[in-house]
Tab-separated table of N, CA and C in Angstrom:
chain	number	residue	atom	x	y	z
A	259	UNK	N	-0.735	4.644	16.065
A	259	UNK	CA	-0.323	4.541	14.543
A	259	UNK	C	0.865	3.562	14.402
A	260	UNK	N	0.716	3.006	13.241
A	260	UNK	CA	1.722	2.114	12.908
A	260	UNK	C	2.870	2.690	12.049
A	261	UNK	N	2.677	3.508	11.423
A	261	UNK	CA	3.559	4.464	10.573
A	261	UNK	C	3.670	3.175	9.235
A	262	UNK	N	2.819	2.221	9.119
A	262	UNK	CA	3.068	1.423	7.788
A	262	UNK	C	2.175	2.500	6.726
A	263	UNK	N	2.863	1.744	5.526
A	263	UNK	CA	2.336	2.471	4.018
A	263	UNK	C	2.621	1.794	3.072
A	264	UNK	N	1.830	1.393	2.036
A	264	UNK	CA	2.350	1.164	0.773
A	264	UNK	C	1.394	1.620	-0.255
A	265	UNK	N	2.268	2.057	-1.230
A	265	UNK	CA	1.584	2.378	-2.597
A	265	UNK	C	2.009	1.299	-3.719
A	266	UNK	N	0.966	0.828	-4.396
A	266	UNK	CA	1.369	-0.365	-5.334
A	266	UNK	C	0.624	0.380	-6.678
A	267	UNK	N	1.328	0.222	-7.722
A	267	UNK	CA	0.541	0.604	-8.970
A	267	UNK	C	0.017	-0.713	-9.539
A	268	UNK	N	-1.224	-0.554	-9.598
A	268	UNK	CA	-2.125	-1.867	-9.970
A	268	UNK	C	-2.455	-2.027	-11.443
A	269	UNK	N	-2.486	-0.919	-12.216
A	269	UNK	CA	-2.902	-0.669	-13.423
A	269	UNK	C	-2.063	0.480	-14.276
A	270	UNK	N	-1.734	0.467	-15.322
A	270	UNK	CA	-1.361	1.490	-16.122
A	270	UNK	C	-1.922	1.409	-17.577
A	271	UNK	N	-2.227	2.447	-18.076
A	271	UNK	CA	-2.577	2.331	-19.655
A	271	UNK	C	-2.287	3.732	-20.110
A	272	UNK	N	-1.410	3.598	-21.079
A	272	UNK	CA	-0.697	5.023	-21.349
A	272	UNK	C	-0.313	6.217	-20.182
A	273	UNK	N	-1.483	7.234	-20.255
A	273	UNK	CA	-0.973	8.380	-19.377
A	273	UNK	C	-1.674	7.945	-18.117
A	274	UNK	N	-2.604	6.789	-17.965
A	274	UNK	CA	-3.180	6.688	-16.652
A	274	UNK	C	-2.360	5.639	-16.129
A	275	UNK	N	-2.623	5.901	-14.652
A	275	UNK	CA	-2.217	4.847	-13.662
A	275	UNK	C	-3.152	4.795	-12.464
A	276	UNK	N	-3.411	3.769	-12.048
A	276	UNK	CA	-4.088	3.349	-10.754
A	276	UNK	C	-3.412	2.781	-9.833
A	277	UNK	N	-3.305	3.704	-8.608
A	277	UNK	CA	-2.288	3.063	-7.510
A	277	UNK	C	-3.290	2.717	-6.422
A	278	UNK	N	-2.739	1.441	-5.558
A	278	UNK	CA	-3.498	1.476	-4.330
A	278	UNK	C	-2.797	1.760	-3.204
A	279	UNK	N	-3.261	2.681	-2.228
A	279	UNK	CA	-2.781	3.020	-1.150
A	279	UNK	C	-2.973	2.279	-0.020
A	280	UNK	N	-2.233	1.817	0.952
A	280	UNK	CA	-2.601	1.083	2.110
A	280	UNK	C	-1.970	1.554	3.413
A	281	UNK	N	-2.642	1.717	4.241
A	281	UNK	CA	-1.773	2.150	5.675
A	281	UNK	C	-2.293	3.398	6.060
A	282	UNK	N	-1.358	3.828	7.130
A	282	UNK	CA	-1.555	5.193	7.634
A	282	UNK	C	-0.840	6.506	6.688
A	283	UNK	N	-1.535	7.339	6.593
A	283	UNK	CA	-1.055	8.542	5.927
A	283	UNK	C	-0.899	9.547	6.939
A	284	UNK	N	0.349	9.705	7.339
A	284	UNK	CA	0.577	10.683	8.284
A	284	UNK	C	1.962	11.674	8.157
A	285	UNK	N	2.260	11.963	8.883
A	285	UNK	CA	3.738	12.993	9.062
A	285	UNK	C	5.052	12.170	8.576
A	286	UNK	N	4.900	10.769	9.029
A	286	UNK	CA	6.142	9.827	8.577
A	286	UNK	C	5.826	9.321	7.509
A	287	UNK	N	4.483	8.987	6.948
A	287	UNK	CA	4.628	8.219	5.636
A	287	UNK	C	4.033	9.362	4.341
A	288	UNK	N	3.470	10.667	4.749
A	288	UNK	CA	3.107	11.457	3.613
A	288	UNK	C	4.181	11.743	2.689
A	289	UNK	N	5.468	12.061	3.080
A	289	UNK	CA	6.437	12.332	1.791
A	289	UNK	C	6.634	10.945	0.945
A	290	UNK	N	6.484	9.937	1.523
A	290	UNK	CA	6.590	8.521	0.646
A	290	UNK	C	5.579	8.680	-0.240
A	291	UNK	N	4.246	8.698	0.034
A	291	UNK	CA	3.225	8.666	-0.538
A	291	UNK	C	3.299	9.811	-1.791
A	292	UNK	N	3.677	10.969	-1.482
A	292	UNK	CA	4.144	12.032	-2.595
A	292	UNK	C	4.984	11.820	-3.465
A	293	UNK	N	6.107	11.238	-3.217
A	293	UNK	CA	7.444	10.790	-3.541
A	293	UNK	C	6.834	9.946	-4.722
A	294	UNK	N	6.396	8.858	-4.178
A	294	UNK	CA	6.004	7.633	-5.090
A	294	UNK	C	5.097	7.992	-6.193
A	295	UNK	N	3.836	8.814	-5.788
A	295	UNK	CA	2.723	9.388	-6.818
A	295	UNK	C	3.537	10.375	-7.705
A	296	UNK	N	4.193	11.113	-7.306
A	296	UNK	CA	4.906	11.991	-8.054
A	296	UNK	C	5.842	11.208	-9.175
A	297	UNK	N	6.620	10.354	-8.769
A	297	UNK	CA	7.264	9.240	-9.595
A	297	UNK	C	6.358	8.664	-10.877
A	298	UNK	N	5.337	8.349	-10.662
A	298	UNK	CA	4.141	7.871	-11.339
A	298	UNK	C	3.950	8.932	-12.625
A	299	UNK	N	3.572	10.184	-12.248
A	299	UNK	CA	3.469	11.356	-12.951
A	299	UNK	C	4.866	11.615	-14.029
A	300	UNK	N	5.863	11.473	-13.296
A	300	UNK	CA	7.030	11.913	-13.975
A	300	UNK	C	7.290	10.710	-14.912
A	301	UNK	N	6.732	9.532	-14.922
A	301	UNK	CA	6.940	8.502	-15.627
A	301	UNK	C	6.031	8.509	-16.938
A	302	UNK	N	5.396	9.577	-17.112
A	302	UNK	CA	4.148	9.813	-17.969
A	302	UNK	C	2.675	9.531	-17.768
A	303	UNK	N	2.472	8.870	-16.489
A	303	UNK	CA	0.908	8.626	-15.895
A	303	UNK	C	0.465	9.731	-15.177
A	304	UNK	N	0.241	10.763	-16.163
A	304	UNK	CA	-0.094	12.059	-15.369
A	304	UNK	C	-1.656	12.157	-15.103
A	305	UNK	N	-2.455	11.060	-15.423
A	305	UNK	CA	-3.765	10.936	-14.951
A	305	UNK	C	-3.610	9.769	-13.869
A	306	UNK	N	-4.055	10.321	-12.364
A	306	UNK	CA	-3.449	9.171	-11.481
A	306	UNK	C	-4.751	8.967	-10.839
A	307	UNK	N	-4.959	7.674	-10.538
A	307	UNK	CA	-6.370	7.412	-9.880
A	307	UNK	C	-5.539	6.987	-8.534
A	308	UNK	N	-6.022	7.290	-7.105
A	308	UNK	CA	-5.374	6.586	-5.960
A	308	UNK	C	-6.733	6.024	-5.484
A	309	UNK	N	-6.327	4.675	-5.059
A	309	UNK	CA	-7.583	3.722	-4.486
A	309	UNK	C	-7.138	3.735	-3.156
A	310	UNK	N	-7.943	4.392	-2.179
A	310	UNK	CA	-7.824	4.533	-0.901
A	310	UNK	C	-8.129	3.582	0.260
A	311	UNK	N	-8.988	2.567	-0.338
A	311	UNK	CA	-9.920	1.722	0.116
A	311	UNK	C	-9.148	1.105	1.247
A	312	UNK	N	-7.663	1.042	1.641
A	312	UNK	CA	-6.974	0.225	2.356
A	312	UNK	C	-6.031	1.129	3.552
A	313	UNK	N	-6.564	2.659	3.153
A	313	UNK	CA	-6.291	3.571	4.030
A	313	UNK	C	-6.620	3.633	5.488
A	314	UNK	N	-5.819	3.370	6.567
A	314	UNK	CA	-6.295	3.276	7.912
A	314	UNK	C	-6.501	4.703	8.791
A	315	UNK	N	-5.785	5.442	8.079
A	315	UNK	CA	-5.652	6.599	8.903
A	315	UNK	C	-5.238	7.765	8.227
A	316	UNK	N	-5.463	9.101	8.117
A	316	UNK	CA	-5.166	9.915	7.614
A	316	UNK	C	-4.954	11.505	8.373
A	317	UNK	N	-4.028	12.017	8.495
A	317	UNK	CA	-3.918	13.138	9.120
A	317	UNK	C	-3.621	14.293	8.187
A	318	UNK	N	-3.510	15.588	8.480
A	318	UNK	CA	-3.115	16.746	7.918
A	318	UNK	C	-2.210	16.667	6.856
A	319	UNK	N	-1.210	16.015	7.079
A	319	UNK	CA	0.045	15.692	6.707
A	319	UNK	C	-0.546	14.546	5.232
A	320	UNK	N	-1.062	13.600	5.499
A	320	UNK	CA	-1.547	12.754	4.371
A	320	UNK	C	-2.608	13.971	3.507
A	321	UNK	N	-3.328	14.424	3.984
A	321	UNK	CA	-4.382	15.451	3.384
A	321	UNK	C	-3.418	16.247	2.439
A	322	UNK	N	-2.487	16.969	3.056
A	322	UNK	CA	-1.436	17.983	2.298
A	322	UNK	C	-1.080	17.137	1.298
A	323	UNK	N	-0.434	15.782	1.351
A	323	UNK	CA	0.261	15.182	0.379
A	323	UNK	C	-0.768	14.937	-0.814
A	324	UNK	N	-1.936	14.677	-0.321
A	324	UNK	CA	-3.014	14.676	-1.616
A	324	UNK	C	-3.035	15.886	-2.519
A	325	UNK	N	-2.781	17.003	-1.660
A	325	UNK	CA	-3.188	18.232	-2.318
A	325	UNK	C	-2.071	18.619	-3.269
A	326	UNK	N	-0.706	17.967	-2.728
A	326	UNK	CA	0.314	18.328	-3.511
A	326	UNK	C	0.249	17.413	-4.716
A	327	UNK	N	-0.084	16.200	-4.798
A	327	UNK	CA	-0.112	15.301	-5.847
A	327	UNK	C	-1.074	16.009	-6.727
A	328	UNK	N	-2.208	16.442	-6.485
A	328	UNK	CA	-3.229	17.369	-7.369
A	328	UNK	C	-2.422	18.062	-7.900
A	329	UNK	N	-1.601	19.203	-7.381
A	329	UNK	CA	-1.061	20.183	-8.081
A	329	UNK	C	-0.086	19.821	-9.001
A	330	UNK	N	0.609	18.736	-8.723
A	330	UNK	CA	1.505	18.405	-9.877
A	330	UNK	C	1.057	17.638	-10.898
A	331	UNK	N	-0.293	17.081	-10.499
A	331	UNK	CA	-1.001	16.462	-11.931
A	331	UNK	C	-1.299	17.245	-12.661
A	332	UNK	N	-1.798	18.586	-12.287
A	332	UNK	CA	-2.394	19.695	-12.722
A	332	UNK	C	-1.316	20.376	-13.676
A	333	UNK	N	-0.222	20.569	-12.968
A	333	UNK	CA	0.988	21.181	-13.772
A	333	UNK	C	1.464	20.051	-14.890
A	334	UNK	N	1.158	19.017	-14.934
A	334	UNK	CA	1.602	18.075	-16.022
A	334	UNK	C	0.350	17.823	-17.251
A	335	UNK	N	-0.410	18.690	-16.796
A	335	UNK	CA	-1.855	18.651	-17.773
A	335	UNK	C	-2.449	17.411	-17.376
A	336	UNK	N	-2.446	16.795	-16.308
A	336	UNK	CA	-3.314	15.688	-15.799
A	336	UNK	C	-4.112	15.924	-14.846
A	337	UNK	N	-4.368	14.733	-14.319
A	337	UNK	CA	-5.679	14.910	-13.237
A	337	UNK	C	-5.335	13.808	-11.774
A	338	UNK	N	-5.955	14.103	-10.911
A	338	UNK	CA	-5.796	13.046	-9.814
A	338	UNK	C	-7.366	12.647	-9.605
A	339	UNK	N	-7.721	11.397	-9.540
A	339	UNK	CA	-9.130	11.120	-9.109
A	339	UNK	C	-8.569	10.046	-7.709
A	340	UNK	N	-9.801	9.877	-6.759
A	340	UNK	CA	-9.740	9.092	-5.627
A	340	UNK	C	-10.800	8.062	-5.621
A	341	UNK	N	-10.472	6.822	-5.220
A	341	UNK	CA	-11.630	5.823	-4.889
A	341	UNK	C	-11.467	5.448	-3.675
A	342	UNK	N	-12.634	4.901	-3.365
A	342	UNK	CA	-12.927	4.329	-1.890
A	342	UNK	C	-12.338	4.921	-0.868
A	343	UNK	N	-12.819	6.249	-0.656
A	343	UNK	CA	-12.322	7.416	0.218
A	343	UNK	C	-12.966	7.037	1.755
A	344	UNK	N	-11.817	6.816	2.408
A	344	UNK	CA	-12.583	6.653	4.114
A	344	UNK	C	-13.536	7.618	4.213
A	345	UNK	N	-14.381	7.309	5.148
A	345	UNK	CA	-15.644	8.183	5.745
A	345	UNK	C	-14.595	9.820	6.162
A	346	UNK	N	-13.834	9.761	7.227
A	346	UNK	CA	-13.164	10.634	7.592
A	346	UNK	C	-12.697	11.804	6.607
A	347	UNK	N	-11.847	10.904	5.745
A	347	UNK	CA	-11.255	11.578	4.731
A	347	UNK	C	-11.987	12.551	3.772
A	348	UNK	N	-13.281	11.529	3.444
A	348	UNK	CA	-14.061	11.945	2.462
A	348	UNK	C	-15.042	13.468	3.097
A	349	UNK	N	-15.236	13.403	4.440
A	349	UNK	CA	-15.728	14.696	5.058
A	349	UNK	C	-14.703	15.909	5.095
A	350	UNK	N	-13.492	15.550	5.413
A	350	UNK	CA	-12.578	16.831	5.054
A	350	UNK	C	-12.485	17.365	3.839
A	351	UNK	N	-12.579	16.341	2.349
A	351	UNK	CA	-12.686	16.899	1.267
A	351	UNK	C	-13.640	17.858	1.224
A	352	UNK	N	-14.937	16.945	1.545
A	352	UNK	CA	-16.103	17.938	1.549
A	352	UNK	C	-16.038	19.341	2.290
A	353	UNK	N	-15.532	19.289	3.655
A	353	UNK	CA	-15.801	20.701	4.134
A	353	UNK	C	-14.718	21.629	3.738
A	354	UNK	N	-13.444	21.167	3.210
A	354	UNK	CA	-12.500	21.940	2.673
A	354	UNK	C	-12.897	22.355	1.305
A	355	UNK	N	-13.932	21.872	0.561
A	355	UNK	CA	-14.172	22.170	-0.821
A	355	UNK	C	-13.377	21.435	-1.702
A	356	UNK	N	-12.301	20.507	-1.233
A	356	UNK	CA	-11.581	19.964	-2.692
A	356	UNK	C	-12.252	18.660	-3.135
A	357	UNK	N	-13.637	18.517	-2.604
A	357	UNK	CA	-14.376	17.355	-3.351
A	357	UNK	C	-14.626	17.897	-4.708
A	358	UNK	N	-14.533	19.251	-4.883
A	358	UNK	CA	-15.005	19.655	-6.168
A	358	UNK	C	-13.745	19.338	-7.257
A	359	UNK	N	-12.571	19.328	-6.503
A	359	UNK	CA	-11.340	19.140	-7.563
A	359	UNK	C	-11.136	18.012	-7.435
A	360	UNK	N	-11.103	17.084	-6.475
A	360	UNK	CA	-11.040	15.877	-6.518
A	360	UNK	C	-12.007	14.869	-6.638
A	361	UNK	N	-12.300	14.529	-7.937
A	361	UNK	CA	-13.229	13.441	-8.219
A	361	UNK	C	-13.286	12.404	-7.319
A	362	UNK	N	-14.149	11.705	-6.250
A	362	UNK	CA	-14.155	10.629	-5.661
A	362	UNK	C	-15.030	9.379	-6.177
A	363	UNK	N	-14.534	8.004	-6.352
A	363	UNK	CA	-15.529	7.267	-6.915
A	363	UNK	C	-15.629	6.221	-5.806
A	364	UNK	N	-16.963	5.367	-5.827
A	364	UNK	CA	-16.795	4.341	-4.856
A	364	UNK	C	-15.993	3.265	-4.841
A	365	UNK	N	-15.383	2.620	-6.175
A	365	UNK	CA	-14.293	1.716	-6.141
A	365	UNK	C	-13.592	2.037	-7.424
A	366	UNK	N	-12.526	1.390	-7.262
A	366	UNK	CA	-11.272	1.792	-8.325
A	366	UNK	C	-11.935	1.483	-9.867
A	367	UNK	N	-12.638	0.436	-10.039
A	367	UNK	CA	-13.239	0.130	-11.374
A	367	UNK	C	-14.437	1.386	-11.708
A	368	UNK	N	-15.013	2.085	-10.721
A	368	UNK	CA	-15.903	3.092	-11.100
A	368	UNK	C	-14.877	4.195	-11.566
A	369	UNK	N	-13.734	4.557	-11.032
A	369	UNK	CA	-12.789	5.508	-11.283
A	369	UNK	C	-12.437	5.138	-12.664
A	370	UNK	N	-12.065	4.148	-12.967
A	370	UNK	CA	-11.307	3.607	-14.338
A	370	UNK	C	-12.382	4.040	-15.053
A	371	UNK	N	-13.515	3.445	-15.029
A	371	UNK	CA	-14.514	3.655	-16.108
A	371	UNK	C	-14.996	5.111	-16.180
A	372	UNK	N	-15.049	5.629	-14.920
A	372	UNK	CA	-15.243	7.525	-15.193
A	372	UNK	C	-14.018	8.032	-16.055
A	373	UNK	N	-12.691	7.774	-15.946
A	373	UNK	CA	-11.703	8.241	-16.541
A	373	UNK	C	-11.638	7.765	-17.929
A	374	UNK	N	-12.154	6.577	-18.354
A	374	UNK	CA	-12.397	6.220	-19.917
A	374	UNK	C	-13.386	6.952	-20.695
A	375	UNK	N	-14.506	7.548	-19.553
A	375	UNK	CA	-15.318	8.165	-20.287
A	375	UNK	C	-15.088	9.704	-20.493
A	376	UNK	N	-14.005	10.146	-19.827
A	376	UNK	CA	-13.772	11.463	-19.670
A	376	UNK	C	-13.039	12.035	-21.013
A	377	UNK	N	-13.867	13.283	-21.189
A	377	UNK	CA	-13.133	14.054	-22.551
A	377	UNK	C	-11.658	14.136	-22.438
A	378	UNK	N	-11.072	14.135	-21.163
A	378	UNK	CA	-9.670	14.542	-20.980
A	378	UNK	C	-8.697	13.374	-21.676
A	379	UNK	N	-9.082	12.228	-21.710
A	379	UNK	CA	-8.346	11.312	-22.474
A	379	UNK	C	-8.630	11.348	-23.748
A	380	UNK	N	-9.394	12.163	-24.372
A	380	UNK	CA	-9.511	12.070	-25.971
A	380	UNK	C	-8.316	13.011	-26.310
A	381	UNK	N	-8.242	14.163	-25.676
A	381	UNK	CA	-6.970	14.972	-26.062
A	381	UNK	C	-5.844	14.650	-25.528
A	382	UNK	N	-5.549	13.642	-24.678
A	382	UNK	CA	-4.191	12.822	-24.391
A	382	UNK	C	-3.484	12.281	-25.456
């Protein structure tokens, strides 16, 4: 593991933010993921899409960070969606049943399009 991690906000539109996540999500980087994602929510982007296409590794700490981000988004009356979820993380989401709470899309553009069609944005 290299313990490298980057979260880059690529798109914002009102209460929506799309952020690309790159690198390892582990015990060393999961707190930074959580902190940076929650900062986006606190800045009013309560609907958050995390593009995981460049995630190279995710352990239980990274998984727990995603769950924590989901809970904070829900507390802000928002949502968390994922895109380009790596296979291993996708299997873990499915095995734990979190795939029913965290919608996963094949690409960031697909996630943005799904959010635009979501009735949640109508009440925002």
